Every structure is written in C-alpha cells, then in structure tokens.
Coordinates of C-alpha atoms in Angstrom, one line a residue:
M1 CA -194.2 -11.6 -71.4
S2 CA -193.7 -13.3 -67.8
L3 CA -190.5 -14.9 -67.2
D4 CA -189.1 -17.0 -64.6
W5 CA -187.9 -14.5 -62.1
R6 CA -184.7 -16.7 -61.5
A7 CA -183.7 -15.6 -64.9
L8 CA -183.2 -12.1 -63.9
H9 CA -180.0 -10.6 -63.7
P10 CA -178.3 -7.4 -61.5
G11 CA -178.7 -4.4 -63.5
E12 CA -181.8 -5.2 -65.2
R13 CA -184.9 -3.1 -65.1
V14 CA -188.1 -5.0 -64.2
V15 CA -191.6 -5.0 -62.8
V16 CA -192.3 -7.8 -60.3
R17 CA -195.8 -8.5 -59.2
R18 CA -195.9 -10.0 -55.8
R19 CA -198.2 -11.2 -52.9
R20 CA -198.1 -8.3 -50.1
D21 CA -196.6 -9.5 -46.9
D22 CA -199.3 -7.8 -44.6
E23 CA -203.0 -8.5 -44.3
P24 CA -204.7 -6.1 -46.9
A25 CA -207.8 -4.1 -45.5
P26 CA -211.0 -5.1 -47.5
G27 CA -211.4 -3.9 -50.5
E28 CA -207.4 -3.5 -50.8
P29 CA -205.5 -5.5 -53.5
R30 CA -203.9 -8.7 -52.1
L31 CA -201.1 -7.8 -54.8
T32 CA -198.6 -5.2 -55.3
D33 CA -196.0 -4.1 -57.9
V34 CA -192.1 -3.4 -57.5
L35 CA -190.7 -1.7 -60.2
G36 CA -187.1 -0.9 -60.2
E37 CA -183.4 -2.2 -61.0
V38 CA -182.4 -5.8 -59.7
L39 CA -179.5 -5.8 -57.2
R40 CA -179.6 -9.5 -56.3
C41 CA -181.4 -12.4 -57.6
D42 CA -180.7 -16.0 -56.2
D43 CA -182.8 -19.2 -55.1
D44 CA -184.5 -17.1 -51.8
G45 CA -185.6 -14.4 -54.1
L46 CA -184.6 -11.0 -55.0
T47 CA -183.8 -7.7 -54.3
V48 CA -185.2 -4.5 -56.4
R49 CA -183.8 -0.9 -56.3
T50 CA -186.9 1.2 -56.3
R51 CA -187.3 5.2 -56.2
G52 CA -188.4 4.7 -52.7
G53 CA -185.7 2.0 -51.6
D54 CA -184.4 -1.3 -51.7
V55 CA -187.2 -3.9 -51.7
D56 CA -186.7 -7.7 -50.8
V57 CA -189.0 -9.9 -52.6
P58 CA -189.0 -13.5 -51.2
G59 CA -189.1 -15.9 -54.1
A60 CA -192.3 -17.6 -52.5
D61 CA -194.1 -14.3 -53.1
V62 CA -193.2 -13.7 -56.9
V63 CA -196.2 -14.0 -59.0
L64 CA -195.1 -12.5 -62.3
A65 CA -191.8 -10.9 -63.2
K66 CA -190.7 -9.1 -66.4
R67 CA -188.3 -6.9 -67.8
V68 CA -189.1 -3.4 -68.7
P69 CA -187.6 -0.5 -70.9
P70 CA -185.5 2.1 -69.2
P71 CA -187.3 5.1 -67.9
P72 CA -188.2 8.0 -70.3
P73 CA -186.0 11.0 -69.7
R74 CA -187.1 13.5 -67.2
R75 CA -188.8 16.6 -68.4
P76 CA -187.1 20.0 -67.6
R77 CA -189.2 22.0 -65.1

C-alpha cells in the first residue's frame, strides 16, 4: 500500500519509487527504486541510506513510497 512520503520517519525501512534525475537513454526506465532506511524526511524530500550509500530524494521526484519489512538474515558462507 502506497502512502504519503511525508508520513515516513527516520529509522523506517522503505522503498521509494522516484523519477530519475537524469535523462534515460532510449529503452531505459524513467523511474528507479530506492530501498533502505530513512535518515531524514521533511517538506523538501527525504534521505535514504541504501547499501550503496545515502540517497537524497527531492519530494517532487517521489512517485510512490511504502514501508517494507526488515531484510532477511544473511546466509552463512
């Protein structure tokens, strides 16, 4: 279920579908997903900590946001 991204709180794990901030090449998607933990959420947008680093998402670029469960435990090697 999608929700208003302004209702998110730091510490929650989320997935945010956003408009790309670059011009996609022909055949590439216009949207991308950001999965991780909310660090900041205010009227300007949000910052999400992903495995690859912190991602700032301007509020105008958010298409959909939802809370997701914690990741499954890592398997031993």
